[in-house]
Amino acid sequence: MLAMSTLNFETECREIHGSWGQLNRLARALANRTRHERQQIRETYKSIYGDDLVNRLKDAAAAGISPKLCAALSMWMTEQHERDAVVVREALDDQKGDTNYNALVEIFVGRKSSHILLIKQAYYRRFWRQLDQDIINIEPPNPYQKILVALVASHKAHHEDVSQHIAKADARRLYETGEGSSGPIEEAVVLEILSKRSIPQLKLTFSCYKHIYGHEYTESPKTRNYGELENAMKMVVQCIYNPPDYFAAVLYANMKGCISDEGAVRRVMVSRAEVDMDEIKREFKKKHGMELRDAICDNIPSGDYRDFLVALTVSKSNESA
């Protein structure tokens, strides 16, 4: 088994290099490493061998060597803002020609404004493109794209403090333009609120909505035909208001093949392992009556990739998203 000392990264890197063909050993060791330790291993490996461990994993995946495991390990070894920049680019440049709005929303509502700035910088360094402009230029324009443009603006207008007064006022506006009216949701009002409020402020707004009206914003008791904007808002609000519930639903739906979002399980497991994995596991068991690790074992073929995902279900030291 690979050395687990947090002090002697050089010894561990030599063991990694010497047992490169045994990726299962590498996966078991790295799954238990903190973000700081992983970066130390990556830097030490490069200083010894002049080669980036992440690039080696990507090359192995491209060559067909345990591609799913190598892709997951390379994500796990990459700094979060760099990883997010790649996920965003892949979401915008989907090989099937469809923008992956789920992946984009997860990042824009699940990251602090300071982190979004790092993502934009990494995106430009890597792809020589402006992230904001690429979001604006999504074709054809649709409710998800408009909401994403609003969320981009919300990060620019970020304020650390949240206001109960503003949250209550916004909740009432959302009610009056939604289930409190006989017509469809007023798009302009919704987009204005999304663009002018920080994510913490929006979370408080949806909490106030439940307190005032007795149910979630996405759970209107009225029978109505939801349009594209309502459906998009339902997904966005769930991701903002209750991330563990949202991610538990994403994992279940993808493992059961209910929706097609290639890479979603890997993306969620890697990105949330150090954020709220315990909460996701609780929500998963509450909603689906089984442990997340058992669902992974039941729905993903046996092998090193499955073992790595199972290892990620073990709580890591929580870090800010």
Coordinates of C-alpha atoms in Angstrom, one line a residue:
M1 CA 0.0 0.0 0.0
L2 CA 1.2 3.5 -0.7
A3 CA 2.9 5.4 2.1
M4 CA 0.3 7.5 4.0
S5 CA 2.7 10.0 5.8
T6 CA 1.7 13.6 5.3
L7 CA 5.3 14.6 5.7
N8 CA 7.2 12.5 3.2
F9 CA 5.6 13.3 -0.1
E10 CA 8.8 12.5 -2.0
T11 CA 8.7 8.9 -0.9
E12 CA 5.0 8.6 -1.8
C13 CA 5.6 10.1 -5.2
R14 CA 8.4 7.6 -5.9
E15 CA 6.0 4.8 -5.0
I16 CA 3.3 6.3 -7.2
H17 CA 5.8 6.4 -10.1
G18 CA 7.1 2.9 -9.5
S19 CA 3.6 1.4 -9.4
W20 CA 2.0 3.4 -12.2
G21 CA 0.4 0.4 -13.8
Q22 CA -1.5 -0.3 -10.6
L23 CA -4.0 2.5 -10.6
N24 CA -6.2 0.9 -8.0
R25 CA -3.4 1.5 -5.4
L26 CA -3.1 5.1 -6.5
A27 CA -6.9 5.6 -6.3
R28 CA -7.1 4.1 -2.8
A29 CA -4.4 6.4 -1.5
L30 CA -5.5 9.6 -3.1
A31 CA -9.1 9.2 -2.2
N32 CA -8.2 9.7 1.5
R33 CA -6.0 12.7 0.9
T34 CA -7.0 16.3 1.7
R35 CA -7.0 19.0 -0.9
H36 CA -3.7 20.4 0.5
E37 CA -2.1 17.0 0.5
R38 CA -3.1 16.2 -3.0
Q39 CA -1.6 19.5 -4.2
Q40 CA 1.6 18.7 -2.3
I41 CA 1.8 15.3 -4.0
R42 CA 1.2 16.9 -7.4
E43 CA 3.9 19.5 -6.9
T44 CA 6.4 17.1 -5.5
Y45 CA 5.8 14.6 -8.3
K46 CA 6.5 17.3 -10.9
S47 CA 9.6 18.5 -9.2
I48 CA 11.0 15.0 -9.1
Y49 CA 10.0 13.7 -12.6
G50 CA 9.3 16.9 -14.5
D51 CA 5.9 15.6 -15.4
D52 CA 2.4 16.7 -14.2
L53 CA 0.6 13.8 -12.5
V54 CA -2.7 15.2 -13.7
N55 CA -1.5 15.3 -17.3
R56 CA -0.3 11.7 -17.0
L57 CA -3.8 10.7 -15.8
K58 CA -5.5 12.6 -18.6
D59 CA -3.1 11.0 -21.2
A60 CA -3.9 7.5 -19.7
A61 CA -7.6 8.2 -20.0
A62 CA -7.3 9.4 -23.6
A63 CA -5.3 6.2 -24.3
G64 CA -8.2 4.1 -23.0
I65 CA -6.4 3.0 -19.8
S66 CA -9.2 2.9 -17.1
P67 CA -10.6 6.1 -18.7
K68 CA -13.4 6.6 -16.0
L69 CA -11.0 6.1 -13.1
C70 CA -8.3 8.3 -14.7
A71 CA -10.8 11.0 -15.4
A72 CA -12.1 11.0 -11.9
L73 CA -8.5 10.9 -10.4
S74 CA -7.4 13.8 -12.6
M75 CA -10.4 15.9 -11.4
W76 CA -9.7 14.9 -7.8
M77 CA -6.1 16.1 -8.1
T78 CA -6.9 19.4 -9.8
E79 CA -7.4 22.6 -7.8
Q80 CA -11.1 23.3 -7.6
H81 CA -11.2 26.5 -9.6
E82 CA -9.2 24.9 -12.4
R83 CA -11.5 21.9 -12.3
D84 CA -14.6 24.1 -12.5
A85 CA -13.2 26.0 -15.4
V86 CA -12.8 22.7 -17.3
V87 CA -16.3 21.5 -16.3
V88 CA -17.7 24.8 -17.5
R89 CA -15.9 24.6 -20.9
E90 CA -17.1 21.0 -21.4
A91 CA -20.6 22.0 -20.4
L92 CA -20.6 24.8 -23.0
D93 CA -18.9 22.7 -25.7
D94 CA -20.8 19.4 -25.2
Q95 CA -19.9 16.9 -27.9
K96 CA -23.6 16.2 -28.5
G97 CA -24.2 19.9 -29.3
D98 CA -26.3 20.4 -26.1
T99 CA -25.3 22.8 -23.4
N100 CA -25.1 21.0 -20.0
Y101 CA -27.1 23.5 -17.9
N102 CA -27.1 21.3 -14.9
A103 CA -23.3 21.5 -14.6
L104 CA -23.2 25.2 -15.2
V105 CA -25.9 26.0 -12.6
E106 CA -24.2 23.7 -10.0
I107 CA -21.1 25.9 -10.3
F108 CA -22.7 29.3 -10.4
V109 CA -25.0 28.7 -7.4
G110 CA -22.6 26.5 -5.5
R111 CA -19.5 28.7 -5.4
K112 CA -18.6 31.9 -3.6
S113 CA -18.2 35.1 -5.6
S114 CA -14.4 35.1 -4.8
H115 CA -14.2 31.6 -6.2
I116 CA -16.2 32.5 -9.4
L117 CA -13.5 35.1 -10.0
L118 CA -10.8 32.4 -9.8
I119 CA -12.8 30.2 -12.2
K120 CA -13.0 33.1 -14.7
Q121 CA -9.3 33.7 -14.5
A122 CA -8.5 30.0 -14.9
Y123 CA -11.0 29.8 -17.8
Y124 CA -9.3 32.6 -19.6
R125 CA -5.7 31.3 -19.0
R126 CA -6.7 27.8 -20.3
F127 CA -9.0 28.6 -23.2
W128 CA -8.3 32.2 -24.0
R129 CA -12.0 33.0 -23.8
Q130 CA -14.1 35.2 -21.5
L131 CA -16.5 33.1 -19.5
D132 CA -19.2 35.8 -19.0
Q133 CA -19.3 36.3 -22.8
D134 CA -19.5 32.6 -23.5
I135 CA -22.5 32.4 -21.2
I136 CA -24.2 35.4 -22.9
N137 CA -23.5 33.9 -26.3
I138 CA -25.2 30.6 -25.7
E139 CA -27.5 29.8 -28.6
P140 CA -30.4 29.6 -28.8
P141 CA -31.3 31.9 -25.8
N142 CA -33.6 30.0 -23.4
P143 CA -34.7 30.3 -19.8
Y144 CA -31.6 28.4 -18.4
Q145 CA -29.3 30.7 -20.4
K146 CA -31.1 33.8 -19.1
I147 CA -31.0 32.6 -15.5
L148 CA -27.2 31.9 -15.9
V149 CA -26.7 35.4 -17.2
A150 CA -28.5 36.7 -14.2
L151 CA -26.4 34.6 -11.8
V152 CA -23.2 35.9 -13.4
A153 CA -24.4 39.4 -12.6
S154 CA -25.4 38.4 -9.1
H155 CA -21.8 37.4 -8.3
K156 CA -20.6 40.8 -9.6
A157 CA -23.1 42.5 -7.3
H158 CA -22.2 40.3 -4.3
H159 CA -22.6 41.7 -0.8
E160 CA -21.4 39.7 2.3
D161 CA -24.3 40.8 4.5
V162 CA -27.8 39.4 4.0
S163 CA -31.0 41.3 4.7
Q164 CA -34.1 39.8 6.2
H165 CA -36.1 42.8 5.0
I166 CA -35.0 42.4 1.4
A167 CA -35.6 38.6 1.6
K168 CA -39.2 39.0 2.7
A169 CA -39.9 41.7 0.1
D170 CA -38.4 39.5 -2.7
A171 CA -40.3 36.5 -1.5
R172 CA -43.6 38.5 -1.7
R173 CA -42.6 39.7 -5.2
L174 CA -41.9 36.1 -6.3
Y175 CA -45.3 35.0 -4.9
E176 CA -47.2 37.9 -6.6
T177 CA -45.6 37.1 -10.0
G178 CA -45.9 33.4 -9.6
E179 CA -48.6 31.3 -7.8
G180 CA -50.3 34.5 -6.6
S181 CA -51.2 35.5 -10.1
S182 CA -53.4 33.8 -12.7
G183 CA -50.9 34.0 -15.5
P184 CA -47.3 32.7 -16.1
I185 CA -44.4 33.8 -14.0
E186 CA -43.2 37.3 -15.0
E187 CA -39.7 36.6 -16.4
A188 CA -38.4 40.1 -15.9
V189 CA -39.1 40.1 -12.2
V190 CA -37.5 36.8 -11.6
L191 CA -34.4 37.6 -13.6
E192 CA -34.1 41.0 -11.8
I193 CA -34.1 39.4 -8.4
L194 CA -31.6 36.7 -9.5
S195 CA -29.2 39.3 -11.0
K196 CA -29.3 41.7 -8.0
R197 CA -29.0 39.3 -5.1
S198 CA -26.1 37.2 -3.9
I199 CA -26.5 33.5 -3.5
P200 CA -26.7 33.7 0.3
Q201 CA -29.4 36.4 -0.1
L202 CA -31.3 34.3 -2.5
K203 CA -31.2 31.3 -0.1
L204 CA -32.6 33.5 2.6
T205 CA -35.4 34.7 0.2
F206 CA -36.5 31.1 -0.5
S207 CA -36.4 30.3 3.2
C208 CA -38.6 33.3 3.9
Y209 CA -40.9 32.2 1.1
K210 CA -41.5 28.9 2.8
H211 CA -42.0 30.6 6.2
I212 CA -44.6 33.1 4.8
Y213 CA -46.5 30.8 2.4
G214 CA -46.1 27.4 4.2
H215 CA -44.4 25.6 1.3
E216 CA -41.3 25.7 -0.9
Y217 CA -41.2 28.1 -3.8
T218 CA -40.9 25.1 -6.1
E219 CA -44.0 23.4 -4.6
S220 CA -46.9 25.5 -5.5
P221 CA -50.2 23.9 -4.4
K222 CA -52.0 25.2 -7.4
T223 CA -52.5 23.0 -10.4
R224 CA -50.8 24.7 -13.3
N225 CA -49.0 23.9 -16.5
Y226 CA -45.3 24.8 -15.9
G227 CA -43.5 26.5 -18.7
E228 CA -39.8 26.5 -19.5
L229 CA -39.0 29.3 -17.1
E230 CA -40.8 27.6 -14.2
N231 CA -39.1 24.3 -14.9
A232 CA -35.7 26.0 -15.1
M233 CA -36.4 27.9 -11.9
K234 CA -37.4 24.7 -10.0
M235 CA -34.0 23.2 -10.7
V236 CA -32.1 26.4 -9.9
V237 CA -33.9 27.1 -6.7
Q238 CA -33.5 23.5 -5.5
C239 CA -29.7 23.8 -6.1
I240 CA -29.6 27.1 -4.2
Y241 CA -31.9 26.3 -1.3
N242 CA -31.1 22.6 -0.5
P243 CA -27.9 21.5 -2.3
P244 CA -27.7 18.1 -0.5
D245 CA -31.3 17.2 -1.7
Y246 CA -30.5 18.4 -5.2
F247 CA -27.2 16.4 -5.5
A248 CA -28.8 13.3 -4.0
A249 CA -31.5 13.5 -6.7
V250 CA -28.9 14.0 -9.4
L251 CA -26.9 11.0 -8.3
Y252 CA -29.9 8.7 -8.1
A253 CA -31.4 9.8 -11.4
N254 CA -28.1 9.3 -13.2
M255 CA -27.3 6.0 -11.6
K256 CA -30.8 4.7 -12.6
G257 CA -30.5 6.1 -16.1
C258 CA -33.4 8.4 -15.7
I259 CA -31.5 11.3 -17.3
S260 CA -28.5 11.4 -19.6
D261 CA -25.7 13.5 -18.2
E262 CA -22.5 11.7 -18.9
G263 CA -20.0 12.3 -16.1
A264 CA -22.6 13.6 -13.6
V265 CA -21.9 11.0 -11.0
R266 CA -18.1 11.6 -11.2
R267 CA -18.6 15.4 -11.2
V268 CA -20.9 15.4 -8.2
M269 CA -18.9 12.9 -6.1
V270 CA -15.6 14.7 -6.7
S271 CA -16.9 18.2 -6.3
R272 CA -18.9 17.5 -3.1
A273 CA -16.7 15.0 -1.3
E274 CA -15.1 17.8 0.8
V275 CA -18.2 20.0 1.0
D276 CA -21.4 18.3 2.1
M277 CA -21.0 14.5 1.4
D278 CA -22.5 13.6 4.8
E279 CA -25.6 15.7 4.1
I280 CA -25.9 14.2 0.7
K281 CA -25.7 10.7 2.1
R282 CA -28.4 11.5 4.6
E283 CA -30.7 12.9 2.0
F284 CA -30.1 10.0 -0.3
K285 CA -31.0 7.5 2.3
K286 CA -34.1 9.5 3.4
K287 CA -35.4 9.8 -0.2
H288 CA -34.4 6.4 -1.6
G289 CA -34.2 4.1 1.4
M290 CA -30.6 3.0 0.8
E291 CA -27.1 4.0 1.5
L292 CA -25.3 6.0 -1.2
R293 CA -22.4 3.6 -1.2
D294 CA -24.8 0.6 -1.7
A295 CA -26.5 2.4 -4.6
I296 CA -23.1 3.0 -6.2
C297 CA -22.2 -0.7 -5.8
D298 CA -25.6 -1.8 -7.2
N299 CA -25.6 0.4 -10.3
I300 CA -21.9 0.9 -11.3
P301 CA -19.9 -2.1 -12.6
S302 CA -17.4 -3.5 -10.2
G303 CA -13.9 -2.3 -10.6
D304 CA -11.4 0.4 -9.6
Y305 CA -13.6 3.2 -10.7
R306 CA -16.5 2.0 -8.5
D307 CA -14.1 1.5 -5.6
F308 CA -12.9 5.1 -5.9
L309 CA -16.4 6.5 -5.9
V310 CA -17.2 4.4 -2.8
A311 CA -14.1 5.8 -1.1
L312 CA -15.3 9.3 -1.8
T313 CA -18.4 8.7 0.2
V314 CA -16.3 8.6 3.3
S315 CA -16.4 12.1 4.9
K316 CA -13.4 14.3 4.1
S317 CA -12.4 17.4 6.0
N318 CA -15.0 20.0 4.9
E319 CA -13.7 22.9 2.9
S320 CA -15.5 26.0 1.6
A321 CA -17.2 25.5 -1.8

